[in-house]
CSV table of C-alpha atoms in Angstrom, one decimal:
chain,number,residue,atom,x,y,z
A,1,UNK,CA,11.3,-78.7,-122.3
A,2,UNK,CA,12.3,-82.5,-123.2
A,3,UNK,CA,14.8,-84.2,-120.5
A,4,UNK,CA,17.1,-87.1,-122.0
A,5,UNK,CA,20.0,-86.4,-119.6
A,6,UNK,CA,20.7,-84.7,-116.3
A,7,UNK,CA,20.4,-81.5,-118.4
A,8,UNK,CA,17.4,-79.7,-119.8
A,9,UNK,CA,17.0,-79.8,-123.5
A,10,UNK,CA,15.2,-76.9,-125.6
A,11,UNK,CA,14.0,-76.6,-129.2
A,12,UNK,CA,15.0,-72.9,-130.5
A,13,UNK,CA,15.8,-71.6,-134.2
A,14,UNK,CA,19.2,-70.2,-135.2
A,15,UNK,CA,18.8,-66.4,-136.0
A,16,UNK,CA,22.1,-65.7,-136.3
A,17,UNK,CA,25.8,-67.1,-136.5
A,18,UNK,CA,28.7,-64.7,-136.5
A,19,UNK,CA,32.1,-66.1,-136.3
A,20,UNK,CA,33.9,-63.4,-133.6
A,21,UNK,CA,37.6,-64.8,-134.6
A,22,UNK,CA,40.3,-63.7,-136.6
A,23,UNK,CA,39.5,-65.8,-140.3
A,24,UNK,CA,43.0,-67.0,-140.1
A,25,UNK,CA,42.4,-68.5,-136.9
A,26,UNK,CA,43.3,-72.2,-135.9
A,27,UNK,CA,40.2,-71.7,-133.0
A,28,UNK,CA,36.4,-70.4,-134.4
A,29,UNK,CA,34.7,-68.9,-131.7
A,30,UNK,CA,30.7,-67.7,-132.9
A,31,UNK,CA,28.4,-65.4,-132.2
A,32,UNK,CA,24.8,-67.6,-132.1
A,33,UNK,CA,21.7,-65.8,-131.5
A,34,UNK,CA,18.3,-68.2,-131.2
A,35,UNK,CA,14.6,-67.9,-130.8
A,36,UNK,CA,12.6,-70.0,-128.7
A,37,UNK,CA,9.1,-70.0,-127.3
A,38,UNK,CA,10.2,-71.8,-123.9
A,39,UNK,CA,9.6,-69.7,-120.9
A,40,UNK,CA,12.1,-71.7,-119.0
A,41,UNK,CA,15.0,-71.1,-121.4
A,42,UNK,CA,17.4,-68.6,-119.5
A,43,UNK,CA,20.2,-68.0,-121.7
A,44,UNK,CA,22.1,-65.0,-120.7
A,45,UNK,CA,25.3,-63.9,-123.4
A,46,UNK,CA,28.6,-66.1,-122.0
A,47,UNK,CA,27.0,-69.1,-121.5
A,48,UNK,CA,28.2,-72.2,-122.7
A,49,UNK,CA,25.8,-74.6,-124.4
A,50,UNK,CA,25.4,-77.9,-126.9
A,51,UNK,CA,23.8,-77.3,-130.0
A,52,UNK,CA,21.9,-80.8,-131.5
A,53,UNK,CA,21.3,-80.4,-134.5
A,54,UNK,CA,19.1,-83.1,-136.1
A,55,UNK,CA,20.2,-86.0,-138.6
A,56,UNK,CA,23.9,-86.9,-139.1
A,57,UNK,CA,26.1,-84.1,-139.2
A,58,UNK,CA,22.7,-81.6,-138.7
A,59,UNK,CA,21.7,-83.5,-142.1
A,60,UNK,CA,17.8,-84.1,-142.4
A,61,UNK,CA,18.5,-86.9,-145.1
């Protein structure tokens, strides 16, 4: 676990993304399922969290 705000920060790996709306949708609501080796991760399905993905844009160049 890494701490660069008031909020804990974990590393996981995207399993899984399923968008759950309607394709002609304004809104797109997903589905993300990770993996992560933290013990103190506690996800639980309805939470709310930020995803960071690395680079610009989740670019790594």
């Amino acid at each position: 676990m890494q701490t660069t705000s008031s909020a804990p920060t974990y590393t996981a790996t995207l399993l899984r993304s399923d968008r759950i709306t309607a394709p002609e949708s304004k809104e797109e609501v997903r589905n993300l399922v990770f993996r992560t080796d933290d013990p103190g991760f506690d996800g639980r399905i309805g939470n709310c969290i930020r995803v960071l993905a690395p680079g610009q844009y989740g670019n790594p160049y």
